[in-house]
């Protein structure tokens, strides 16, 4: 639902409540949904997943201001995974390790053992999943990785040469700095794993951006200093597509 979510947020009215915005979506169907049932389900997902007036405001601002969807997609992924445990766990604790290990292809059955042990990492299910459920969930998670350009393919998925867009990277720096405060913790954050990045990749990008004076990054032994030009993610989002 990436394109649909973008279209809904592009038309979002900050002067109205979330309920009023979603009611307008269901009433006017301005995204051209095929059926009323599908439109209702989309509204339910958006209602559960996002808070456009508060913590997801920057994400909505970017869509409203015409942020290119290639830059918006990784930002959407980060916002989604704060509450979507299963997706985040899949990306950080399975897909990233597979990528680092040098895997080239992955299949849905490769993911089953990881899904069976989801409870060990804090996940909760009402009952043990059947093989049918395991396969359905695995297929859906791999499809989401394709949707977010981390994999490609249909039955057998392959890793792609993924590069997090520069402005998306900068946005994530802002949200992680707000969340963690410490530059060292930002650099080592597991959130980067969702974009197939290791700490060395993050540091390399920081040094490049420092060279082009888009931020200030200094390191001396164990002391790390990171200075960003704007106060927070919302302010950066407003300037990003101004």
Short mmCIF file of C-alpha atoms in Angstrom, two decimals:
data_model
loop_
_atom_site.label_atom_id
_atom_site.label_comp_id
_atom_site.label_asym_id
_atom_site.label_seq_id
_atom_site.Cartn_x
_atom_site.Cartn_y
_atom_site.Cartn_z
CA UNK A 1 0.00 0.00 0.00
CA UNK A 2 2.96 2.35 -0.51
CA UNK A 3 1.52 4.33 -3.41
CA UNK A 4 -1.91 4.47 -1.79
CA UNK A 5 -0.50 5.67 1.53
CA UNK A 6 1.48 8.36 -0.28
CA UNK A 7 -1.66 9.53 -2.13
CA UNK A 8 -3.71 9.69 1.07
CA UNK A 9 -1.05 11.67 2.91
CA UNK A 10 -0.52 13.99 -0.06
CA UNK A 11 -4.17 14.99 0.32
CA UNK A 12 -4.13 15.11 4.13
CA UNK A 13 -5.78 18.10 5.83
CA UNK A 14 -3.96 19.01 9.04
CA UNK A 15 -6.92 21.20 9.97
CA UNK A 16 -9.16 18.13 10.25
CA UNK A 17 -8.95 15.17 12.63
CA UNK A 18 -7.62 11.77 11.60
CA UNK A 19 -11.18 10.41 11.63
CA UNK A 20 -12.39 13.25 9.42
CA UNK A 21 -9.56 12.67 6.93
CA UNK A 22 -10.23 8.93 6.76
CA UNK A 23 -13.99 9.47 6.49
CA UNK A 24 -13.33 11.76 3.52
CA UNK A 25 -11.14 9.08 1.96
CA UNK A 26 -13.95 6.51 2.27
CA UNK A 27 -16.56 8.97 1.05
CA UNK A 28 -14.71 10.46 -1.91
CA UNK A 29 -12.35 7.60 -2.84
CA UNK A 30 -9.91 10.14 -4.29
CA UNK A 31 -7.24 7.43 -4.72
CA UNK A 32 -9.43 5.40 -7.11
CA UNK A 33 -9.74 2.21 -5.03
CA UNK A 34 -11.46 -0.64 -6.87
CA UNK A 35 -13.93 -1.60 -4.14
CA UNK A 36 -15.45 -0.05 -1.03
CA UNK A 37 -14.22 -3.01 1.03
CA UNK A 38 -10.60 -2.47 -0.03
CA UNK A 39 -10.93 1.25 0.70
CA UNK A 40 -12.32 0.50 4.16
CA UNK A 41 -9.46 -1.90 4.88
CA UNK A 42 -6.89 0.72 3.79
CA UNK A 43 -8.48 3.27 6.14
CA UNK A 44 -8.28 0.76 9.00
CA UNK A 45 -4.59 0.11 8.36
CA UNK A 46 -3.77 3.83 8.20
CA UNK A 47 -5.77 4.48 11.36
CA UNK A 48 -3.91 1.78 13.27
CA UNK A 49 -0.45 2.42 11.89
CA UNK A 50 -0.01 6.21 11.77
CA UNK A 51 -0.52 9.36 13.83
CA UNK A 52 -0.32 12.19 11.25
CA UNK A 53 -0.90 14.99 13.75
CA UNK A 54 2.03 14.01 15.99
CA UNK A 55 4.82 11.48 15.53
CA UNK A 56 4.13 10.88 11.82
CA UNK A 57 3.62 14.53 10.93
CA UNK A 58 6.95 14.80 9.10
CA UNK A 59 6.10 11.77 6.94
CA UNK A 60 2.82 13.41 5.92
CA UNK A 61 4.52 16.77 5.30
CA UNK A 62 6.91 15.14 2.87
CA UNK A 63 4.08 13.55 0.88
CA UNK A 64 2.11 16.81 0.84
CA UNK A 65 5.14 18.69 -0.46
CA UNK A 66 5.84 16.26 -3.28
CA UNK A 67 8.84 14.35 -1.93
CA UNK A 68 9.95 11.88 -4.65
CA UNK A 69 8.54 8.49 -3.74
CA UNK A 70 12.00 6.85 -4.04
CA UNK A 71 13.13 9.04 -1.14
CA UNK A 72 9.84 8.75 0.73
CA UNK A 73 9.65 4.94 0.73
CA UNK A 74 12.55 4.28 3.14
CA UNK A 75 11.21 7.00 5.44
CA UNK A 76 7.81 5.31 5.35
CA UNK A 77 9.47 2.00 6.21
CA UNK A 78 11.11 3.49 9.29
CA UNK A 79 7.83 5.01 10.49
CA UNK A 80 6.00 1.71 9.94
CA UNK A 81 8.44 -0.46 11.82
CA UNK A 82 8.16 1.36 15.14
CA UNK A 83 4.94 -0.57 15.84
CA UNK A 84 5.15 -3.42 13.32
CA UNK A 85 7.20 -5.89 15.39
CA UNK A 86 7.11 -8.74 12.87
CA UNK A 87 8.32 -6.61 9.96
CA UNK A 88 11.08 -4.97 11.99
CA UNK A 89 12.21 -8.31 13.42
CA UNK A 90 12.32 -9.81 9.92
CA UNK A 91 14.39 -6.94 8.52
CA UNK A 92 16.88 -6.50 11.36
CA UNK A 93 17.25 -10.06 12.65
CA UNK A 94 16.87 -12.17 9.51
CA UNK A 95 17.19 -10.28 6.23
CA UNK A 96 20.17 -8.18 7.32
CA UNK A 97 22.16 -11.17 8.69
CA UNK A 98 21.41 -13.06 5.47
CA UNK A 99 22.74 -10.12 3.47
CA UNK A 100 25.88 -9.80 5.61
CA UNK A 101 26.55 -13.54 5.36
CA UNK A 102 26.81 -13.17 1.59
CA UNK A 103 23.51 -14.80 0.63
CA UNK A 104 22.41 -13.98 -2.89
CA UNK A 105 19.01 -15.67 -3.08
CA UNK A 106 16.37 -16.26 -0.39
CA UNK A 107 13.16 -18.28 -0.45
CA UNK A 108 10.11 -18.26 1.79
CA UNK A 109 10.97 -21.65 3.34
CA UNK A 110 14.34 -20.24 4.46
CA UNK A 111 12.43 -17.92 6.77
CA UNK A 112 10.33 -20.55 8.59
CA UNK A 113 12.80 -21.35 11.37
CA UNK A 114 13.17 -17.65 12.16
CA UNK A 115 9.40 -17.21 12.35
CA UNK A 116 9.01 -20.22 14.64
CA UNK A 117 11.32 -18.54 17.17
CA UNK A 118 9.67 -15.11 17.09
CA UNK A 119 8.59 -15.53 20.72
CA UNK A 120 12.23 -15.65 21.84
CA UNK A 121 12.68 -12.09 20.53
CA UNK A 122 9.60 -10.61 22.17
CA UNK A 123 6.92 -11.45 19.61
CA UNK A 124 3.57 -12.82 20.74
CA UNK A 125 1.19 -15.12 18.84
CA UNK A 126 -2.11 -16.59 20.03
CA UNK A 127 -1.02 -20.12 19.11
CA UNK A 128 1.72 -21.98 17.24
CA UNK A 129 1.64 -21.23 13.52
CA UNK A 130 0.86 -24.03 11.08
CA UNK A 131 3.06 -24.65 8.05
CA UNK A 132 0.44 -22.91 5.92
CA UNK A 133 0.53 -19.83 8.13
CA UNK A 134 4.32 -19.84 8.28
CA UNK A 135 4.51 -19.88 4.51
CA UNK A 136 1.88 -17.16 4.11
CA UNK A 137 3.69 -14.86 6.55
CA UNK A 138 7.10 -15.59 5.00
CA UNK A 139 5.82 -14.86 1.49
CA UNK A 140 4.23 -11.60 2.68
CA UNK A 141 7.40 -10.41 4.44
CA UNK A 142 9.60 -11.15 1.43
CA UNK A 143 7.10 -9.38 -0.81
CA UNK A 144 7.35 -6.30 1.44
CA UNK A 145 11.14 -6.40 1.09
CA UNK A 146 10.63 -6.36 -2.69
CA UNK A 147 8.18 -3.45 -2.41
CA UNK A 148 10.80 -1.47 -0.50
CA UNK A 149 13.51 -2.28 -3.08
CA UNK A 150 15.62 -4.47 -0.79
CA UNK A 151 14.99 -7.60 -2.85
CA UNK A 152 13.81 -8.42 -6.35
CA UNK A 153 12.15 -11.42 -7.97
CA UNK A 154 8.97 -13.44 -7.62
CA UNK A 155 9.24 -17.01 -6.30
CA UNK A 156 12.96 -16.84 -5.51
CA UNK A 157 14.07 -13.43 -4.26
CA UNK A 158 17.51 -11.93 -4.84
CA UNK A 159 19.31 -9.16 -3.00
CA UNK A 160 19.79 -5.97 -4.96
CA UNK A 161 22.51 -3.35 -4.73
CA UNK A 162 20.49 -1.09 -2.44
CA UNK A 163 21.59 2.45 -1.65
CA UNK A 164 19.66 4.60 0.83
CA UNK A 165 19.01 7.97 -0.85
CA UNK A 166 21.01 10.83 0.64
CA UNK A 167 18.05 12.88 1.83
CA UNK A 168 16.38 9.79 3.29
CA UNK A 169 19.62 9.05 5.16
CA UNK A 170 19.70 12.59 6.53
CA UNK A 171 16.08 12.34 7.66
CA UNK A 172 16.87 9.13 9.53
CA UNK A 173 19.81 10.86 11.22
CA UNK A 174 17.40 13.44 12.60
CA UNK A 175 14.85 10.95 13.92
CA UNK A 176 17.53 8.73 15.44
CA UNK A 177 19.26 11.69 17.08
CA UNK A 178 15.94 12.75 18.62
CA UNK A 179 15.39 9.19 19.82
CA UNK A 180 18.89 8.37 21.10
CA UNK A 181 20.64 11.72 21.65
CA UNK A 182 24.11 10.13 21.69
CA UNK A 183 25.88 10.31 18.29
CA UNK A 184 27.64 7.04 19.06
CA UNK A 185 24.31 5.30 19.61
CA UNK A 186 22.94 6.80 16.40
CA UNK A 187 25.89 5.39 14.48
CA UNK A 188 25.44 1.92 16.02
CA UNK A 189 21.62 1.85 15.85
CA UNK A 190 20.06 -1.38 14.62
CA UNK A 191 17.63 0.74 12.60
CA UNK A 192 20.24 1.00 9.84
CA UNK A 193 19.98 -2.76 9.38
CA UNK A 194 16.56 -2.24 7.79
CA UNK A 195 18.40 -0.58 4.91
CA UNK A 196 21.15 -3.23 4.78
CA UNK A 197 23.70 -0.85 6.31
CA UNK A 198 26.43 -1.72 8.79
CA UNK A 199 27.97 0.89 11.16
CA UNK A 200 30.93 1.20 8.77
CA UNK A 201 28.51 2.07 5.94
CA UNK A 202 26.85 4.70 8.12
CA UNK A 203 30.18 6.22 9.08
CA UNK A 204 31.32 6.29 5.46
CA UNK A 205 28.20 8.22 4.50
CA UNK A 206 28.64 10.61 7.44
CA UNK A 207 32.21 11.34 6.35
CA UNK A 208 31.05 11.98 2.79
CA UNK A 209 28.32 14.36 3.92
CA UNK A 210 30.78 16.09 6.24
CA UNK A 211 33.12 16.59 3.29
CA UNK A 212 30.28 18.29 1.38
CA UNK A 213 29.40 20.40 4.47
CA UNK A 214 25.90 18.99 4.80
CA UNK A 215 26.56 18.15 8.45
CA UNK A 216 29.46 18.21 10.91
CA UNK A 217 30.87 14.85 11.97
CA UNK A 218 33.93 14.63 14.20
CA UNK A 219 35.45 11.56 15.81
CA UNK A 220 38.40 11.32 18.19
CA UNK A 221 38.89 7.91 19.74
CA UNK A 222 35.67 7.04 21.54
CA UNK A 223 34.33 10.59 21.30
CA UNK A 224 31.84 11.15 18.50
CA UNK A 225 30.32 14.52 17.65
CA UNK A 226 27.46 14.95 15.18
CA UNK A 227 25.98 18.36 14.42
CA UNK A 228 23.02 18.72 12.07
CA UNK A 229 21.87 22.04 10.59
CA UNK A 230 18.20 21.81 11.60
CA UNK A 231 16.57 21.36 14.98
CA UNK A 232 14.54 18.22 14.33
CA UNK A 233 13.09 15.88 11.72
CA UNK A 234 9.98 17.99 11.13
CA UNK A 235 12.04 21.10 10.41
CA UNK A 236 14.29 19.12 8.08
CA UNK A 237 11.25 17.62 6.32
CA UNK A 238 9.87 21.11 5.70
CA UNK A 239 13.19 22.26 4.17
CA UNK A 240 13.89 18.99 2.39
CA UNK A 241 11.28 19.57 -0.31
CA UNK A 242 10.82 23.33 -0.01
#
